[in-house]
XYZ file of C-alpha atoms in Angstrom:
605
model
C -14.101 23.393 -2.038
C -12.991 20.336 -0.340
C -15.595 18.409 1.433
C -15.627 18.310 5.374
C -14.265 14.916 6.863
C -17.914 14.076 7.418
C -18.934 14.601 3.868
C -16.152 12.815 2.968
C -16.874 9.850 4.850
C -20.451 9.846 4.223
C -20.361 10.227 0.224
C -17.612 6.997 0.503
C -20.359 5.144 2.023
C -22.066 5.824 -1.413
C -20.080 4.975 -3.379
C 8.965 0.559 -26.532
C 11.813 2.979 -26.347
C 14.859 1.087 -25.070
C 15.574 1.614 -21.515
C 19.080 3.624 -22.602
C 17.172 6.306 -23.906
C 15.419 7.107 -21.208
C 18.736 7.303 -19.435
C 20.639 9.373 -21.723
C 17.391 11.756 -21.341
C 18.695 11.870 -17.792
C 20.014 15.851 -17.554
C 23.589 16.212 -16.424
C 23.375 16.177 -12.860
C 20.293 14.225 -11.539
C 21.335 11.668 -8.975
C 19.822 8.102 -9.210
C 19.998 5.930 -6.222
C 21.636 2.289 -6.525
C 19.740 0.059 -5.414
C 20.145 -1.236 -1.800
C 21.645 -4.562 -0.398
C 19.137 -7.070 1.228
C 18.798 -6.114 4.808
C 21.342 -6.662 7.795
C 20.438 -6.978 11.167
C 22.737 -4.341 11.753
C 21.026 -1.682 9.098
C 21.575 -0.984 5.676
C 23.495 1.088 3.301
C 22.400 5.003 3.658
C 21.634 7.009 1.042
C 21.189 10.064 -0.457
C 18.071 12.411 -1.093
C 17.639 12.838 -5.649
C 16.916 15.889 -6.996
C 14.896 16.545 -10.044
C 14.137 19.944 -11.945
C 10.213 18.259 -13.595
C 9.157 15.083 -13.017
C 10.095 12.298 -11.020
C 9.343 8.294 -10.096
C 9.901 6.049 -7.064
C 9.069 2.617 -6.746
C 10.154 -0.512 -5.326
C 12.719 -1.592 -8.243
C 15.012 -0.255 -10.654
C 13.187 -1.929 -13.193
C 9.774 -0.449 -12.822
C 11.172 2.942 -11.912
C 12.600 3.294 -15.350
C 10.022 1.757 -16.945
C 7.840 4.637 -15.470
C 10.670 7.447 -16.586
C 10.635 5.763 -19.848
C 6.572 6.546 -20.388
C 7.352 10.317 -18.847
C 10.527 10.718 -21.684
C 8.205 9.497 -24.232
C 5.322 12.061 -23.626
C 3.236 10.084 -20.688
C 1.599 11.597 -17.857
C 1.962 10.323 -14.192
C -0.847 8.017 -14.693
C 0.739 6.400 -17.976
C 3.715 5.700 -15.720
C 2.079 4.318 -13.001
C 0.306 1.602 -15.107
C 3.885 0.570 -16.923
C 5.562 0.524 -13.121
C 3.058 -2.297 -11.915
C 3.039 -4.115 -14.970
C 7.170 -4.194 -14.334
C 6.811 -4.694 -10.817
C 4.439 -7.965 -11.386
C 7.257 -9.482 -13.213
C 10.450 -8.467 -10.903
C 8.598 -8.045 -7.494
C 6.095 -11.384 -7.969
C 5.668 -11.477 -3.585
C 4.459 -8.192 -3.410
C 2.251 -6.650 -6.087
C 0.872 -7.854 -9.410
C -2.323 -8.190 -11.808
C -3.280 -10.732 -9.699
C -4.190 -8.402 -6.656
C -5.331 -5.021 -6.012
C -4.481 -1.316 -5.074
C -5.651 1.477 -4.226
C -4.537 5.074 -6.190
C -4.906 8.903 -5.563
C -4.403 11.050 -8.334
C -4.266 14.670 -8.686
C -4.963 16.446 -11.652
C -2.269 18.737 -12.559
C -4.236 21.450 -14.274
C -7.442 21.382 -12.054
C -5.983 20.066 -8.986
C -8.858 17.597 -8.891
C -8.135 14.808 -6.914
C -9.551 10.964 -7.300
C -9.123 8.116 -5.358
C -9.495 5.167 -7.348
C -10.711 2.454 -5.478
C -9.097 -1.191 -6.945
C -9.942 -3.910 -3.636
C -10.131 -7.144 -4.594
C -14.117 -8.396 -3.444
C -15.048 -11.749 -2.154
C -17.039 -13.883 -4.499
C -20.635 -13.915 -4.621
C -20.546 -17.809 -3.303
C -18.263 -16.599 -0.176
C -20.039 -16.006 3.412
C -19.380 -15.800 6.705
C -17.884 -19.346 6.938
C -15.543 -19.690 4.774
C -12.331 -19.601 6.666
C -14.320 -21.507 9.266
C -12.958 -25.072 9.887
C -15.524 -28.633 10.182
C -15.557 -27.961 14.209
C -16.911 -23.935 13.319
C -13.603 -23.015 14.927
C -11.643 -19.912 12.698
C -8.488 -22.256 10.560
C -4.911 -21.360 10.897
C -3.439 -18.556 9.302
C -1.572 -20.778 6.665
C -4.452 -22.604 6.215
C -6.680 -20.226 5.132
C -4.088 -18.422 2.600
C -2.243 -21.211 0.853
C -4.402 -22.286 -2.192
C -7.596 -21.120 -3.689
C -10.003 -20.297 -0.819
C -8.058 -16.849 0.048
C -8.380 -15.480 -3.388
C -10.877 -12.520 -4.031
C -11.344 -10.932 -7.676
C -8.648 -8.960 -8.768
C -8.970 -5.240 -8.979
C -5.872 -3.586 -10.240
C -5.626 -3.941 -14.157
C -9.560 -3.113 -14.008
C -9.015 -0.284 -11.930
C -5.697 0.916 -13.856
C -7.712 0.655 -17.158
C -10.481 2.749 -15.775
C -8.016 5.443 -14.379
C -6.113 5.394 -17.567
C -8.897 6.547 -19.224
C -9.970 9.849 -17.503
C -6.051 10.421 -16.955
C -3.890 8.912 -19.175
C -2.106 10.236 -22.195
C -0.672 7.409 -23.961
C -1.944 4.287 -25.963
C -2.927 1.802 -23.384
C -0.767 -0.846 -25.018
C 2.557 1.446 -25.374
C 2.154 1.278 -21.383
C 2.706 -2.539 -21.169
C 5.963 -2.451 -23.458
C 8.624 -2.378 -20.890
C 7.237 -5.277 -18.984
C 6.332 -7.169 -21.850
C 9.905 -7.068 -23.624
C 11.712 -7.685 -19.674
C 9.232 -10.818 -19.226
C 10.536 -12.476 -22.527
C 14.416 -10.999 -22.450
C 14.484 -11.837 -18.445
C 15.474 -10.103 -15.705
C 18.540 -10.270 -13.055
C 17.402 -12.180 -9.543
C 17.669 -9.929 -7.213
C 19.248 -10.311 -3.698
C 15.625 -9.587 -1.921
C 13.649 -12.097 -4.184
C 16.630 -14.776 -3.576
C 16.089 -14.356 0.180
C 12.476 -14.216 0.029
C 12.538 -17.365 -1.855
C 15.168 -19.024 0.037
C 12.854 -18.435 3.315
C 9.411 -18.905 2.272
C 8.058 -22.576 3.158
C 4.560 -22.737 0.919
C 5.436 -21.809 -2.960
C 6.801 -25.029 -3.794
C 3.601 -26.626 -3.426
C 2.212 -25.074 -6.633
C 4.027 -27.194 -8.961
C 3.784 -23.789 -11.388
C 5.268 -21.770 -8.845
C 8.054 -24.451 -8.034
C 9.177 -24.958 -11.552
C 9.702 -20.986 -12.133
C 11.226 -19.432 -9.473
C 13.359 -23.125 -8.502
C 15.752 -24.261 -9.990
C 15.744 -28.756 -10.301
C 17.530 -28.960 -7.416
C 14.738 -26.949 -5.160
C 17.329 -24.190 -4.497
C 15.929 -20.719 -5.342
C 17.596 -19.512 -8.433
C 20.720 -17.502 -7.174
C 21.428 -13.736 -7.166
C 21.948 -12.810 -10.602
C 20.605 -15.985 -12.507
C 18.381 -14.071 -15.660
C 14.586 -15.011 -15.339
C 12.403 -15.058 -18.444
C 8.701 -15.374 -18.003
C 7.254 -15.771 -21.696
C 3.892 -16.702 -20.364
C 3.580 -13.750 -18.238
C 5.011 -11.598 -21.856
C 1.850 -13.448 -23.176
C -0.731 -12.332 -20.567
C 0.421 -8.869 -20.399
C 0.337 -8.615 -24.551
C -3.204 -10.023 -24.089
C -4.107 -7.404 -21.870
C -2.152 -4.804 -23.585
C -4.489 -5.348 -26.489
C -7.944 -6.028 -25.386
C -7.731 -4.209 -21.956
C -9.089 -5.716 -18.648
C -11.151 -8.412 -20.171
C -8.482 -10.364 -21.132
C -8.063 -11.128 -17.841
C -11.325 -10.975 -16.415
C -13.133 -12.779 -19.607
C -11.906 -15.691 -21.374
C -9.102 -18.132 -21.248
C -7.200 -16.161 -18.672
C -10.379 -15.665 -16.687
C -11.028 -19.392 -16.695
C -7.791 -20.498 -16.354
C -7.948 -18.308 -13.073
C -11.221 -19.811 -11.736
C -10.112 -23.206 -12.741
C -6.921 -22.859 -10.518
C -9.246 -21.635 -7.712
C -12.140 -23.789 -8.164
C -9.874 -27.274 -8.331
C -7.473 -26.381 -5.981
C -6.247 -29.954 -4.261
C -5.883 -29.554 -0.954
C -7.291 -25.815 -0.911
C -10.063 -24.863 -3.020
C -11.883 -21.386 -3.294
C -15.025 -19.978 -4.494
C -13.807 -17.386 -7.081
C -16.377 -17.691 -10.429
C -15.870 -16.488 -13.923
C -19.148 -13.611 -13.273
C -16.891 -12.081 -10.276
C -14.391 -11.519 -12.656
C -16.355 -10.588 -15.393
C -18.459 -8.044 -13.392
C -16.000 -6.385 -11.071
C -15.729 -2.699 -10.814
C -13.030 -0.483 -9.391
C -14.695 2.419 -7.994
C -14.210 6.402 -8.184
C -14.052 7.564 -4.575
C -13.690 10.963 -2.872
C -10.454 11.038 -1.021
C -10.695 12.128 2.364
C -8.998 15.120 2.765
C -8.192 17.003 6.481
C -5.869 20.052 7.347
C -2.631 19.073 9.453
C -1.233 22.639 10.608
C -0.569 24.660 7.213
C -1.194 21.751 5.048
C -4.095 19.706 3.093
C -3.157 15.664 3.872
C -5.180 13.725 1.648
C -6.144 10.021 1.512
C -7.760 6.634 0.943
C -11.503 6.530 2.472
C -12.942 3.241 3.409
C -12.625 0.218 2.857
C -8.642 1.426 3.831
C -8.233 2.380 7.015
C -5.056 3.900 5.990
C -6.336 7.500 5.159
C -8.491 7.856 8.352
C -5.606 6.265 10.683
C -3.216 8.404 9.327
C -5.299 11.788 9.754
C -6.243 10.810 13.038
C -2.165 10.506 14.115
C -1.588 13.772 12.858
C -4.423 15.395 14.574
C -3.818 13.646 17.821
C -0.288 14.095 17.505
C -1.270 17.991 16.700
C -3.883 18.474 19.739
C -1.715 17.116 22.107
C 1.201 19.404 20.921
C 3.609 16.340 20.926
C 7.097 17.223 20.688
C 9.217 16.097 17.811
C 9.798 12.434 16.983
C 13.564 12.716 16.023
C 16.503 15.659 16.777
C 18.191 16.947 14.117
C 20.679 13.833 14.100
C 17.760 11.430 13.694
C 17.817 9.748 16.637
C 13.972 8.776 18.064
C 13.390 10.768 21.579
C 11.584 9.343 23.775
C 9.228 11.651 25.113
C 7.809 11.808 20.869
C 7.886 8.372 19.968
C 5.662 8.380 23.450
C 3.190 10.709 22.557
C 3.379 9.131 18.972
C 2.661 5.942 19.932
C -0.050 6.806 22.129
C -1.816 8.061 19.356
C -1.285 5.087 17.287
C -3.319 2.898 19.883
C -6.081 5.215 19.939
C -6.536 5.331 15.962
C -5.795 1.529 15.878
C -8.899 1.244 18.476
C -10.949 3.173 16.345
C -9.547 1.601 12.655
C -10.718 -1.832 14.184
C -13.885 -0.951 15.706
C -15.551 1.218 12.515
C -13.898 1.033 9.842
C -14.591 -1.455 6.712
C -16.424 -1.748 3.287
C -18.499 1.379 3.659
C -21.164 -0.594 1.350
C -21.877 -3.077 3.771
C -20.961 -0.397 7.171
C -21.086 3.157 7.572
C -18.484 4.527 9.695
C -19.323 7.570 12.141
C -18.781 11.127 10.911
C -17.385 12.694 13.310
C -14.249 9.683 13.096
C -11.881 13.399 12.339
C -13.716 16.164 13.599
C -10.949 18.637 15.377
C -13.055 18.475 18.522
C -13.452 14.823 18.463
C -9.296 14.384 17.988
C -8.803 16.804 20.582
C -10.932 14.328 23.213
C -8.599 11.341 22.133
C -5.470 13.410 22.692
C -6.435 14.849 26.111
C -6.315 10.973 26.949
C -2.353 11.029 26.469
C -0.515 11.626 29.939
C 2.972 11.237 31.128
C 2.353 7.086 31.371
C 1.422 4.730 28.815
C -2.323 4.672 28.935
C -2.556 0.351 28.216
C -4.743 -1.042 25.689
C -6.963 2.088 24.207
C -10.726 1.977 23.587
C -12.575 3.195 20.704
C -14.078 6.030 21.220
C -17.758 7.186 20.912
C -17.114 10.237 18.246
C -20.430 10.814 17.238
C -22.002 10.662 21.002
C -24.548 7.300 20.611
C -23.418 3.811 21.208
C -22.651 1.546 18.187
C -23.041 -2.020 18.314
C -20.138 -4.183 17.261
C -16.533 -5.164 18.199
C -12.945 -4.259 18.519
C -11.522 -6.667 16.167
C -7.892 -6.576 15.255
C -6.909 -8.511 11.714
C -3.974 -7.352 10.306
C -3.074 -7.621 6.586
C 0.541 -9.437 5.981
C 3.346 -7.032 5.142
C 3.828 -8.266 1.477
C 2.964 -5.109 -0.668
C 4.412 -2.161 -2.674
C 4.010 1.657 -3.081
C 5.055 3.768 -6.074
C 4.913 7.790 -5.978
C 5.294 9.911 -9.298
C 5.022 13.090 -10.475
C 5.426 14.551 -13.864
C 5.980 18.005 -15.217
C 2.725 19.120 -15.654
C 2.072 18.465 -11.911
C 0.151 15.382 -11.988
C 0.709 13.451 -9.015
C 0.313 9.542 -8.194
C 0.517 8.035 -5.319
C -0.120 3.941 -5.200
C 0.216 1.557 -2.703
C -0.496 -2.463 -4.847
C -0.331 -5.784 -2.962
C -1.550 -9.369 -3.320
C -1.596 -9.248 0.506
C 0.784 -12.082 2.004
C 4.359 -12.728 0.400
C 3.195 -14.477 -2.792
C -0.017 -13.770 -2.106
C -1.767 -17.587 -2.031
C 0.810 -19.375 -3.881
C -1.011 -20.101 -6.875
C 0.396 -18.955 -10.132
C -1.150 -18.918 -13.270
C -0.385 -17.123 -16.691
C 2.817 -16.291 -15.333
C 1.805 -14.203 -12.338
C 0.649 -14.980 -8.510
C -3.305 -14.850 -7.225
C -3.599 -12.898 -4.394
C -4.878 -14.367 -0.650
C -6.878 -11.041 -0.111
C -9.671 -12.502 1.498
C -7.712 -13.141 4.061
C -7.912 -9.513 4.887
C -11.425 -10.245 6.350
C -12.148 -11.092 10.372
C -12.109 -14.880 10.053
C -15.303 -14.850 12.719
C -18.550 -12.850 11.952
C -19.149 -12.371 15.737
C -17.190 -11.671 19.023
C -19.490 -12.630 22.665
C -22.708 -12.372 20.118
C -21.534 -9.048 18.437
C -21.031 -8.452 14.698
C -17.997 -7.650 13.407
C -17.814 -5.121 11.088
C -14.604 -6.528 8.765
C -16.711 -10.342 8.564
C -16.582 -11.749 5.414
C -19.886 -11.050 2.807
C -20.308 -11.871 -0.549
C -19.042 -9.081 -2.775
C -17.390 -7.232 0.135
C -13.811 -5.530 -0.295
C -11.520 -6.214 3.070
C -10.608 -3.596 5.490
C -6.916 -2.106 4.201
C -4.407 -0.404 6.072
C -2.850 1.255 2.707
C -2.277 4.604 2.682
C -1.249 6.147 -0.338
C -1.282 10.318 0.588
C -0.755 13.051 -1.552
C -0.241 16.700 0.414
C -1.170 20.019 -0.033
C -0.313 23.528 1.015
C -3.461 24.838 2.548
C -5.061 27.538 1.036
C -7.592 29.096 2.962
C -11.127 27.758 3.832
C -11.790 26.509 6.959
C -10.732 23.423 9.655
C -13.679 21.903 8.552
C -13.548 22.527 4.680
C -9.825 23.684 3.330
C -8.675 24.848 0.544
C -6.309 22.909 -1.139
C -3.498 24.489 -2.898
C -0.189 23.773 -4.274
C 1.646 20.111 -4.488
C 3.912 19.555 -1.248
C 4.398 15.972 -1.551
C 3.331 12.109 -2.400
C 4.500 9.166 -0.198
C 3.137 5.608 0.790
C 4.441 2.395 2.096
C 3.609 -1.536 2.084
C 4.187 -2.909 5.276
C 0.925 -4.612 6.388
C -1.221 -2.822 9.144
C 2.755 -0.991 10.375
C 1.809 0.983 6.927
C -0.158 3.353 8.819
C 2.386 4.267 11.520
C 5.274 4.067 8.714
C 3.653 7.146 6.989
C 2.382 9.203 9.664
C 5.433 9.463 11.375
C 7.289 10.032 7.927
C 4.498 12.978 7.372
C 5.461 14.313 10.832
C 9.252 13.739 9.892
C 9.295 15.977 6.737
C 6.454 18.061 6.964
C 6.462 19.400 11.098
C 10.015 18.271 11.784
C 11.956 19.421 8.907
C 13.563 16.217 7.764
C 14.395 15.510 4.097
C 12.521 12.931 2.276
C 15.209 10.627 2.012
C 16.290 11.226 5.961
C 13.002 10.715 6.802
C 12.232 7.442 5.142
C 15.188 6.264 6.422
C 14.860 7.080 10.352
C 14.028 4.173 12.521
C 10.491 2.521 12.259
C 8.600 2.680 15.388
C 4.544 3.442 17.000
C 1.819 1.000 18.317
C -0.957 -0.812 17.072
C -2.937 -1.072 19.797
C -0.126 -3.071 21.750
C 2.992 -2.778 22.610
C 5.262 -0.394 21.335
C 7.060 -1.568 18.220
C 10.559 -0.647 17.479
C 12.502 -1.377 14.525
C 15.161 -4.005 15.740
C 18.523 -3.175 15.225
C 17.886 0.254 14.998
C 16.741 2.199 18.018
C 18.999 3.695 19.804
C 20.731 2.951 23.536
C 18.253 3.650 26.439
C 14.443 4.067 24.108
C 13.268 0.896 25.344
C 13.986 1.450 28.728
C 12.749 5.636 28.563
C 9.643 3.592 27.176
C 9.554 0.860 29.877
C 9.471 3.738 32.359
C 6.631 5.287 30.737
C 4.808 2.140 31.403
C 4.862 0.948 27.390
C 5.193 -3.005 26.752
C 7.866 -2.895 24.347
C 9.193 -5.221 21.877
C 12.201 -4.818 19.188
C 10.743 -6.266 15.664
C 11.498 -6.511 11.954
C 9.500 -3.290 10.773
C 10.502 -3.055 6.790
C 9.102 -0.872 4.926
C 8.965 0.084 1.839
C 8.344 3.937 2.001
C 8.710 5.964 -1.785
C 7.949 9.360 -1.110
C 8.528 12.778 -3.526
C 8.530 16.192 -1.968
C 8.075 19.360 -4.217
C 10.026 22.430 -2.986
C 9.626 26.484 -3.963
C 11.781 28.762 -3.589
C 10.811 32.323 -2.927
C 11.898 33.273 -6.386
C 8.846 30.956 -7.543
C 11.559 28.095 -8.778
C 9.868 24.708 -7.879
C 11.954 21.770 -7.706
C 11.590 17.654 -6.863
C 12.885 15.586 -4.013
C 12.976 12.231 -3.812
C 13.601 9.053 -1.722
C 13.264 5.055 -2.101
C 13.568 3.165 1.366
C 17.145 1.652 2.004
C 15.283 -1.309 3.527
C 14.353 -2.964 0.128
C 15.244 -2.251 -3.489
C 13.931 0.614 -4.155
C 15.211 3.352 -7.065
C 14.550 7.264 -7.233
C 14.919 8.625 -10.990
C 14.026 12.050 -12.344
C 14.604 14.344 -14.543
């Protein structure tokens, strides 16, 4: 039986095969995508939705995608692949994900349908408190400030966390998993047109002398589109790990190499020590799990906000009986991207009034009970409604604060599922693009802490996403893996069949990225790939955010009518979703589709 959204909640306060084999395995007929140019102001090149018969994986690059299809072809699980896709993706995608962040990961048990969240945050050190992105005057420091250098980094989570999931899940030798990275790190790998821009743009890496002498070239240009890469210390780090697990990096010359970099920063320094690597611990949650219509949706619980967000959307969305978001042409309408963004403020007001490190604050229960949602959608009108206010869902005032940090947009999301129906869904960052600009051992530290409310109070009030020694930020990740619903009740129901897995980086726009692509596909009828690919658009609590470029003639001004502030922005995702279809003869097939706005790949098999 799956727990009620109140049980949920309140039990998360408690707790090498060459890559050419793995494409001859390819059967005659599966479609791969290509991956996608570097964005235009004007859009991007469309593609097509893949089709597998088994087992499929989507992720960010071509290079981690078939490193995860080369784990499946060589007897892997899900899991197995997941764990050789970030180990890839820290080498080709070194601004978004690594082993020097975190991530968060739901997986579903193919055989027992069990489902585990697996928790991988990055904590703040046991020397941090509430002052330490506080400047000399007591006044919060700039943005830039904080992240560049070695006061933003918090303990890395995700090889710890990995290595812990591996081993309830995983199939494979834990160092067969770290082959395809290890032999692309020392070989090299082909710039890409995204990192080239990234690096071209980004104003703060070339202060890590490190970080300038790899990805610059000794003129201070970024190394152009196609230039080969080779990283042999990273090949060193990961064979490290690959053979004495997580402490390798969290023990030991990596470990102190880490702390040293943090520690003696020169212009920046942090309070990372060698016991908060040594003692981290990923934890085992209970995802949180509510019924959307004929469907199970289940998610991150706290410290993401993602999961709760999400579910709240959909039940908002739901209560208010909001029409649909897109036509059949996939054009936005109005009158839904309204009612959707409506619902967006309200679970933004909530997200950044309750929701953080459940070890350190206990959100309300009744955060997703029907009757609660059905409160916050009777609050949606014909107008825009302004700034929303949390809302009081278990009926006695809470003291604290409506504070709104949002996490950077620099982050990645890989979905898989393999033939015996095991099912990941992962959503990895470092937090900003190259997380704090620090590199050591080959890969970038993460500026997670940033992810914390810079000031404990607001007008004498605490608020509940301040920073605290051992504390994991608040997260807007959202890694989701749906169900069909089989029976049980609103409050408790029963989970059957695999529909689909999907995710996105994007910062705090990852929440409104997947709900409306989980109101695209599963209420709307959209394909995956259709889906992903449909304009971004909803509301954080502000004005109503629409992907520039891309909306079409007379939204803003419907919206403007309505009363919505709205403003045209860059909204790029990164959504990889997988959708498993049945047809009535009992035939089950795979869908897939990688977001046209970055590099993405979709292989199966």
């Amino acid at each position: 039986m799956i727990p009620t959204p109140f049980r949920s909640i309140a039990r998360a306060v408690r707790a090498s095969l060459p890559v050419l084999l793995v494409a001859l395995a390819l059967p005659v007929g599966t479609r791969a995508q290509a991956p996608s140019q570097p964005e235009a102001a004007s859009g991007y090149a469309a593609r097509s939705q893949v089709s597998a018969a088994r087992e499929m994986v989507a992720t960010a690059n071509p290079h981690a995608t078939r490193a995860g299809l080369e784990m499946l072809a060589r007897g892997g699980n899900a899991l197995d692949a997941a764990v050789a896709a970030q180990m890839v993706l820290t080498l080709v995608e070194p601004q978004s994900s690594g082993i020097g962040g975190g991530a968060f990961l739901l997986h579903r048990d193919g055989r027992s349908n069990a489902i585990v969240a697996w928790d991988g945050r990055e904590t703040a050190p046991a020397a941090a408190d509430e002052r330490l992105f506080l400047g000399a005057d007591g006044k919060p420091v700039q943005f830039f400030d904080a992240v560049v250098g070695g006061r933003s980094v918090g303990t890395p989570g995700a090889v710890r966390m990995l290595e812990a999931a591996h081993a309830r899940h995983g199939r494979l030798p834990w160092p067969t998993l770290f082959e395809p990275a290890i032999r692309l790190a020392a070989e090299g790998f082909e710039v890409s047109p995204r990192l080239n821009t990234l690096l071209a743009s980004e104003r703060h890496l070339r202060r890590d002398p490190t970080a300038a002498r790899y990805f610059y070239g000794p003129d201070g240009a970024p190394w152009p589109v196609g230039h080969r890469l080779r990283n042999p210390e990273l090949a060193d780090t990961l064979a490290r790990i690959a053979a004495r697990g997580s402490l390798a990096l969290h023990t030991g010359p990596i470990a102190r190499d880490i702390v040293d970099a943090v520690q003696r920063h020169p212009t920046n320094p942090g309070r990372l020590g060698e016991r908060d690597l040594a003692f981290y611990a990923p934890v085992a949650r209970e995802a949180l799990c509510t019924p959307f219509r004929r469907w199970v949706v289940c998610g991150m619980p706290p410290p993401s906000s993602g999961g709760i967000a999400v579910a709240q959307i959909l039940g908002i969305v739901d209560a208010a009986n909001a029409p649909a978001l897109a036509g059949p042409d996939g054009a936005p309408r109005a009158d839904g991207v309204h009612a959707f963004a409506e619902a967006g403020a309200l679970a933004f007001a909530d997200r950044n009034r309750y929701v953080a490190d459940p070890a350190f604050v206990a959100p309300p229960a009744g955060l997703l009970d029907a009757r609660y949602l059905a409160r916050r959608a009777s609050l949606i009108g014909e107008r825009a409604m302004g700034r929303a206010t949390a809302g009081d869902p278990d009926g006695r005032p809470r003291a604290g604060i409506e504070e709104a940090t949002l996490e950077q947009p620099a982050t990645s999301h890989l979905s898989i599922v393999d033939a015996a129906g095991n099912a990941v869904s992962m959503t990895t960052t470092i937090e900003d693009q190259f997380g704090s600009r620090t590199m050591v051992r080959g890969f970038l530290l993460n500026n997670q802490l940033t992810d914390f409310s810079f000031s404990a109070t607001e007008n004498g009030a605490p608020v509940a996403n301040r920073v605290e020694p051992g504390k994991r930020p608040r997260s807007s990740m959202a890694p989701t893996l749906v169900f069909e619903r089989a029976g049980g009740t609103d409050a408790a129901p029963g989970r059957g069949p695999l529909v689909m897995a999907v995710g996105s980086p994007g910062g705090s726009q990852i929440i409104g990225y997947v709900a409306r692509t989980l109101l695209l596909t599963l209420r709307d009828g959209h394909d995956v790939q259709a889906a992903i690919a449909m304009p971004n658009l909803g509301s954080r609590n502000g004005p109503v955010e629409l992907e520039a470029g891309r909306a079409p003639a007379g939204l803003a001004e419907a919206l403007r009518a309505r009363g919505h502030e709205v403003r045209e922005i860059a909204m790029t995702s990164g959504l990889q979703g997988i959708v498993r279809r049945c047809a009535p003869t009992g035939r089950c097939t795979l869908a897939g589709g990688a977001d046209p706005r970055r590099e993405g790949l979709v292989l199966g098999r």
